[in-house]
């Protein structure tokens, strides 16, 4: 019986195990190995077997201590992930709660509107905001403010450091991320028995009181999921940032997070240093694991897990 159960589990789990092994585990092991080599310019024949121990990690920490550019990258990463995470999680929660109390047709239209950034190709979506925040007369924001008499000349918003550049990358990525939280929280709200809300309405409770006392406490699991997922996603995302920096919309220094630094170091122009990039990627993974673990502990993930009520033998 036990052997049969093991065979059944292996049959159903094998596709997932193979995919995780091929696309996550093997690349992770390979990245860790490269971080201990002198690999550069993708010269595999020359550098792949040249192991240098912790040299790349020592270089990385030396740069964090003495290189102003690396300290800027680290600070930008902290600000970008921290503020965008708050916008994504609480923005999605507010949108889900806001559309919960209005009629379904209006709610669907609002949700669809907020999904447009998610459905748009990254290049198209980034191009929209490139022209909106452009630092010359062609920039939509500058044109509007100049016509209103607020500005007398165009302002290069993305080159105002640090907060001009940070505001743009946070705003652009925040709009994309809000839709994810909105979908998850909306799904959670639809699973809550309507009788609870109707009974609270009969007792005279306002929308705010219903949200605070009934709806939000029943979405702890979904809140934890969105928070953890968005944290890990923001820590490693860089496509929108890459385009905004490449197009010189935002300052190169204050528009580069650690994830974008890894990409530029491994695949960017000029000399490519895959050993250093791999070390930074490993550090980024460790930060992600520790951050996810802390999030689960703070929100008491273990208390949300219950033993199954029935026998699943």
CSV table of N, CA and C in Angstrom, one decimal, residues 157-253:
chain,number,residue,atom,x,y,z
A,157,UNK,N,12.5,65.3,-15.1
A,157,UNK,CA,12.0,64.7,-13.9
A,157,UNK,C,12.9,63.5,-13.4
A,158,UNK,N,13.2,62.6,-14.4
A,158,UNK,CA,14.0,61.4,-14.1
A,158,UNK,C,15.5,61.7,-13.7
A,159,UNK,N,15.9,62.9,-14.0
A,159,UNK,CA,17.3,63.2,-13.7
A,159,UNK,C,17.5,64.0,-12.4
A,160,UNK,N,16.3,64.2,-11.7
A,160,UNK,CA,16.4,64.9,-10.4
A,160,UNK,C,16.6,63.7,-9.4
A,161,UNK,N,17.8,63.7,-8.8
A,161,UNK,CA,18.2,62.6,-7.9
A,161,UNK,C,18.2,63.1,-6.5
A,162,UNK,N,17.8,62.2,-5.6
A,162,UNK,CA,17.4,60.8,-5.9
A,162,UNK,C,15.9,60.6,-6.2
A,163,UNK,N,15.0,61.5,-5.6
A,163,UNK,CA,13.6,61.2,-5.6
A,163,UNK,C,12.9,61.3,-6.9
A,164,UNK,N,13.4,62.2,-7.8
A,164,UNK,CA,12.8,62.2,-9.1
A,164,UNK,C,12.9,60.9,-9.8
A,165,UNK,N,14.1,60.3,-9.9
A,165,UNK,CA,14.3,59.0,-10.5
A,165,UNK,C,13.6,57.9,-9.8
A,166,UNK,N,13.7,58.0,-8.5
A,166,UNK,CA,13.0,56.9,-7.7
A,166,UNK,C,11.5,57.0,-7.8
A,167,UNK,N,10.9,58.2,-7.9
A,167,UNK,CA,9.5,58.3,-8.0
A,167,UNK,C,9.0,57.7,-9.3
A,168,UNK,N,9.7,57.9,-10.4
A,168,UNK,CA,9.3,57.4,-11.7
A,168,UNK,C,9.4,55.8,-11.7
A,169,UNK,N,10.5,55.3,-11.3
A,169,UNK,CA,10.5,53.8,-11.3
A,169,UNK,C,9.5,53.1,-10.4
A,170,UNK,N,9.3,53.8,-9.2
A,170,UNK,CA,8.3,53.3,-8.3
A,170,UNK,C,6.9,53.4,-8.9
A,171,UNK,N,6.6,54.5,-9.5
A,171,UNK,CA,5.3,54.7,-10.1
A,171,UNK,C,5.0,53.7,-11.2
A,172,UNK,N,6.0,53.6,-12.1
A,172,UNK,CA,5.8,52.7,-13.3
A,172,UNK,C,5.6,51.3,-12.9
A,173,UNK,N,6.4,50.8,-11.9
A,173,UNK,CA,6.3,49.4,-11.5
A,173,UNK,C,5.1,49.2,-10.5
A,174,UNK,N,4.8,50.3,-9.8
A,174,UNK,CA,3.6,50.2,-8.9
A,174,UNK,C,2.3,49.9,-9.6
A,175,UNK,N,2.1,50.6,-10.7
A,175,UNK,CA,0.9,50.5,-11.5
A,175,UNK,C,0.7,49.0,-12.0
A,176,UNK,N,1.8,48.4,-12.4
A,176,UNK,CA,1.8,47.0,-12.9
A,176,UNK,C,1.5,46.1,-11.7
A,177,UNK,N,2.1,46.3,-10.6
A,177,UNK,CA,2.0,45.3,-9.5
A,177,UNK,C,0.6,45.4,-8.8
A,178,UNK,N,0.0,46.5,-8.8
A,178,UNK,CA,-1.3,46.7,-8.1
A,178,UNK,C,-2.3,45.7,-8.6
A,179,UNK,N,-2.3,45.5,-10.0
A,179,UNK,CA,-3.3,44.6,-10.6
A,179,UNK,C,-3.2,43.2,-10.0
A,180,UNK,N,-2.0,42.7,-9.7
A,180,UNK,CA,-1.9,41.3,-9.2
A,180,UNK,C,-2.6,41.2,-7.9
A,181,UNK,N,-2.3,42.1,-7.0
A,181,UNK,CA,-2.9,42.1,-5.6
A,181,UNK,C,-4.4,42.2,-5.8
A,182,UNK,N,-4.9,43.1,-6.7
A,182,UNK,CA,-6.3,43.3,-6.9
A,182,UNK,C,-7.0,42.0,-7.2
A,183,UNK,N,-6.4,41.2,-8.1
A,183,UNK,CA,-7.0,39.9,-8.6
A,183,UNK,C,-7.1,38.9,-7.4
A,184,UNK,N,-6.0,38.8,-6.7
A,184,UNK,CA,-6.0,37.8,-5.6
A,184,UNK,C,-7.0,38.2,-4.5
A,185,UNK,N,-7.0,39.5,-4.1
A,185,UNK,CA,-7.9,39.9,-3.0
A,185,UNK,C,-9.4,39.9,-3.5
A,186,UNK,N,-9.6,40.2,-4.8
A,186,UNK,CA,-11.0,40.1,-5.3
A,186,UNK,C,-11.5,38.7,-5.3
A,187,UNK,N,-10.6,37.7,-5.6
A,187,UNK,CA,-10.9,36.3,-5.6
A,187,UNK,C,-11.2,35.9,-4.1
A,188,UNK,N,-10.4,36.4,-3.2
A,188,UNK,CA,-10.7,36.1,-1.8
A,188,UNK,C,-12.0,36.6,-1.3
A,189,UNK,N,-12.3,37.9,-1.7
A,189,UNK,CA,-13.6,38.5,-1.3
A,189,UNK,C,-14.8,37.7,-1.8
A,190,UNK,N,-14.7,37.2,-3.0
A,190,UNK,CA,-15.8,36.4,-3.6
A,190,UNK,C,-16.0,35.1,-2.9
A,191,UNK,N,-15.1,34.6,-2.1
A,191,UNK,CA,-15.2,33.4,-1.4
A,191,UNK,C,-15.9,33.6,0.0
A,192,UNK,N,-15.9,34.8,0.4
A,192,UNK,CA,-16.5,35.1,1.8
A,192,UNK,C,-18.0,35.0,1.7
A,193,UNK,N,-18.7,34.3,2.5
A,193,UNK,CA,-20.2,34.2,2.5
A,193,UNK,C,-20.9,35.6,2.5
A,194,UNK,N,-21.7,35.8,1.5
A,194,UNK,CA,-22.4,37.1,1.4
A,194,UNK,C,-23.3,37.3,2.6
A,195,UNK,N,-23.7,36.2,3.3
A,195,UNK,CA,-24.6,36.4,4.4
A,195,UNK,C,-24.0,37.3,5.5
A,196,UNK,N,-22.7,37.1,5.7
A,196,UNK,CA,-22.0,37.9,6.7
A,196,UNK,C,-22.1,39.4,6.4
A,197,UNK,N,-21.9,39.8,5.2
A,197,UNK,CA,-21.9,41.2,4.8
A,197,UNK,C,-23.3,41.7,4.9
A,198,UNK,N,-24.3,40.9,4.4
A,198,UNK,CA,-25.7,41.3,4.5
A,198,UNK,C,-26.1,41.5,6.0
A,199,UNK,N,-25.8,40.6,6.8
A,199,UNK,CA,-26.1,40.7,8.2
A,199,UNK,C,-25.5,42.0,8.9
A,200,UNK,N,-24.3,42.3,8.5
A,200,UNK,CA,-23.6,43.5,9.0
A,200,UNK,C,-24.3,44.7,8.5
A,201,UNK,N,-24.7,44.7,7.2
A,201,UNK,CA,-25.5,45.8,6.7
A,201,UNK,C,-26.8,46.0,7.4
A,202,UNK,N,-27.5,44.9,7.7
A,202,UNK,CA,-28.7,45.0,8.5
A,202,UNK,C,-28.5,45.7,9.8
A,203,UNK,N,-27.4,45.3,10.4
A,203,UNK,CA,-27.1,45.9,11.8
A,203,UNK,C,-26.5,47.3,11.7
A,204,UNK,N,-26.5,47.9,10.5
A,204,UNK,CA,-26.1,49.3,10.3
A,204,UNK,C,-24.6,49.5,10.2
A,205,UNK,N,-23.8,48.5,9.9
A,205,UNK,CA,-22.4,48.7,9.7
A,205,UNK,C,-22.0,49.4,8.4
A,206,UNK,N,-21.0,50.2,8.5
A,206,UNK,CA,-20.6,50.9,7.2
A,206,UNK,C,-19.7,50.1,6.4
A,207,UNK,N,-19.3,50.5,5.2
A,207,UNK,CA,-18.4,49.7,4.4
A,207,UNK,C,-17.0,49.6,5.1
A,208,UNK,N,-16.6,50.7,5.7
A,208,UNK,CA,-15.3,50.7,6.4
A,208,UNK,C,-15.3,49.7,7.6
A,209,UNK,N,-16.4,49.7,8.3
A,209,UNK,CA,-16.5,48.8,9.5
A,209,UNK,C,-16.6,47.3,9.0
A,210,UNK,N,-17.3,47.1,7.9
A,210,UNK,CA,-17.4,45.7,7.4
A,210,UNK,C,-16.0,45.3,6.9
A,211,UNK,N,-15.3,46.2,6.2
A,211,UNK,CA,-13.9,45.9,5.7
A,211,UNK,C,-13.0,45.5,6.8
A,212,UNK,N,-13.0,46.4,7.9
A,212,UNK,CA,-12.1,46.3,9.0
A,212,UNK,C,-12.3,45.1,9.9
A,213,UNK,N,-13.6,44.9,10.1
A,213,UNK,CA,-14.0,43.8,11.1
A,213,UNK,C,-14.2,42.4,10.5
A,214,UNK,N,-14.6,42.4,9.2
A,214,UNK,CA,-15.0,41.1,8.7
A,214,UNK,C,-14.1,40.7,7.5
A,215,UNK,N,-14.0,41.6,6.5
A,215,UNK,CA,-13.4,41.2,5.2
A,215,UNK,C,-11.8,41.0,5.4
A,216,UNK,N,-11.2,42.1,5.9
A,216,UNK,CA,-9.7,42.0,6.0
A,216,UNK,C,-9.2,40.9,6.9
A,217,UNK,N,-9.8,40.7,8.1
A,217,UNK,CA,-9.3,39.6,8.9
A,217,UNK,C,-9.5,38.2,8.2
A,218,UNK,N,-10.4,38.1,7.3
A,218,UNK,CA,-10.6,36.8,6.6
A,218,UNK,C,-9.7,36.6,5.4
A,219,UNK,N,-8.9,37.6,5.1
A,219,UNK,CA,-8.0,37.5,4.0
A,219,UNK,C,-6.5,37.5,4.4
A,220,UNK,N,-6.2,37.0,5.6
A,220,UNK,CA,-4.8,36.9,6.1
A,220,UNK,C,-4.0,36.1,5.2
A,221,UNK,N,-4.5,34.9,4.8
A,221,UNK,CA,-3.7,34.0,3.9
A,221,UNK,C,-3.3,34.7,2.6
A,222,UNK,N,-4.3,35.4,2.0
A,222,UNK,CA,-4.1,36.0,0.7
A,222,UNK,C,-3.2,37.2,0.9
A,223,UNK,N,-3.3,37.9,2.0
A,223,UNK,CA,-2.4,39.0,2.2
A,223,UNK,C,-1.0,38.6,2.3
A,224,UNK,N,-0.8,37.4,3.1
A,224,UNK,CA,0.6,36.9,3.2
A,224,UNK,C,1.1,36.4,1.8
A,225,UNK,N,0.3,35.8,1.0
A,225,UNK,CA,0.7,35.4,-0.3
A,225,UNK,C,1.1,36.5,-1.2
A,226,UNK,N,0.3,37.6,-1.3
A,226,UNK,CA,0.6,38.7,-2.1
A,226,UNK,C,1.8,39.4,-1.6
A,227,UNK,N,2.0,39.6,-0.3
A,227,UNK,CA,3.1,40.3,0.3
A,227,UNK,C,4.4,39.5,-0.1
A,228,UNK,N,4.4,38.2,0.1
A,228,UNK,CA,5.6,37.4,-0.1
A,228,UNK,C,5.9,37.4,-1.6
A,229,UNK,N,4.9,37.2,-2.4
A,229,UNK,CA,5.1,37.1,-3.9
A,229,UNK,C,5.7,38.4,-4.4
A,230,UNK,N,5.0,39.5,-4.0
A,230,UNK,CA,5.4,40.8,-4.6
A,230,UNK,C,6.8,41.2,-4.1
A,231,UNK,N,7.2,40.8,-2.9
A,231,UNK,CA,8.5,41.1,-2.4
A,231,UNK,C,9.6,40.4,-3.2
A,232,UNK,N,9.4,39.1,-3.4
A,232,UNK,CA,10.3,38.4,-4.2
A,232,UNK,C,10.4,38.8,-5.7
A,233,UNK,N,9.2,39.2,-6.2
A,233,UNK,CA,9.1,39.7,-7.6
A,233,UNK,C,9.9,41.0,-7.7
A,234,UNK,N,9.6,41.9,-6.8
A,234,UNK,CA,10.2,43.2,-6.9
A,234,UNK,C,11.7,43.2,-6.7
A,235,UNK,N,12.2,42.2,-5.9
A,235,UNK,CA,13.6,42.1,-5.6
A,235,UNK,C,14.4,41.7,-6.9
A,236,UNK,N,13.7,40.9,-7.8
A,236,UNK,CA,14.4,40.4,-8.9
A,236,UNK,C,14.0,41.0,-10.3
A,237,UNK,N,13.0,41.9,-10.2
A,237,UNK,CA,12.5,42.5,-11.5
A,237,UNK,C,13.4,43.6,-12.0
A,238,UNK,N,13.5,43.7,-13.3
A,238,UNK,CA,14.4,44.8,-13.9
A,238,UNK,C,14.0,45.2,-15.3
A,239,UNK,N,13.0,44.5,-16.1
A,239,UNK,CA,12.8,44.9,-17.5
A,239,UNK,C,12.3,46.3,-17.6
A,240,UNK,N,11.4,46.8,-16.8
A,240,UNK,CA,10.9,48.2,-17.0
A,240,UNK,C,12.0,49.1,-16.6
A,241,UNK,N,12.8,48.8,-15.6
A,241,UNK,CA,13.9,49.7,-15.2
A,241,UNK,C,15.0,49.7,-16.3
A,242,UNK,N,15.2,48.6,-16.9
A,242,UNK,CA,16.2,48.5,-17.9
A,242,UNK,C,15.9,49.5,-19.1
A,243,UNK,N,14.7,49.5,-19.5
A,243,UNK,CA,14.3,50.3,-20.6
A,243,UNK,C,14.3,51.8,-20.2
A,244,UNK,N,13.8,52.1,-19.0
A,244,UNK,CA,13.8,53.5,-18.6
A,244,UNK,C,15.2,54.1,-18.5
A,245,UNK,N,16.1,53.2,-18.0
A,245,UNK,CA,17.5,53.7,-17.9
A,245,UNK,C,18.2,53.8,-19.2
A,246,UNK,N,18.0,52.7,-20.1
A,246,UNK,CA,18.6,52.7,-21.4
A,246,UNK,C,18.1,53.9,-22.3
A,247,UNK,N,16.9,54.3,-22.1
A,247,UNK,CA,16.3,55.5,-22.8
A,247,UNK,C,16.7,56.8,-22.1
A,248,UNK,N,17.5,56.8,-21.1
A,248,UNK,CA,17.9,58.0,-20.4
A,248,UNK,C,16.8,58.8,-19.8
A,249,UNK,N,15.7,58.1,-19.5
A,249,UNK,CA,14.6,58.8,-18.9
A,249,UNK,C,14.9,59.1,-17.4
A,250,UNK,N,15.5,58.1,-16.8
A,250,UNK,CA,15.9,58.2,-15.4
A,250,UNK,C,17.4,58.1,-15.2
A,251,UNK,N,17.9,58.7,-14.1
A,251,UNK,CA,19.3,58.6,-13.9
A,251,UNK,C,19.8,57.2,-13.8
A,252,UNK,N,20.9,57.0,-14.5
A,252,UNK,CA,21.5,55.6,-14.5
A,252,UNK,C,21.8,55.1,-13.1
A,253,UNK,N,22.4,56.0,-12.3
A,253,UNK,CA,22.8,55.6,-11.0
A,253,UNK,C,21.6,55.3,-10.1
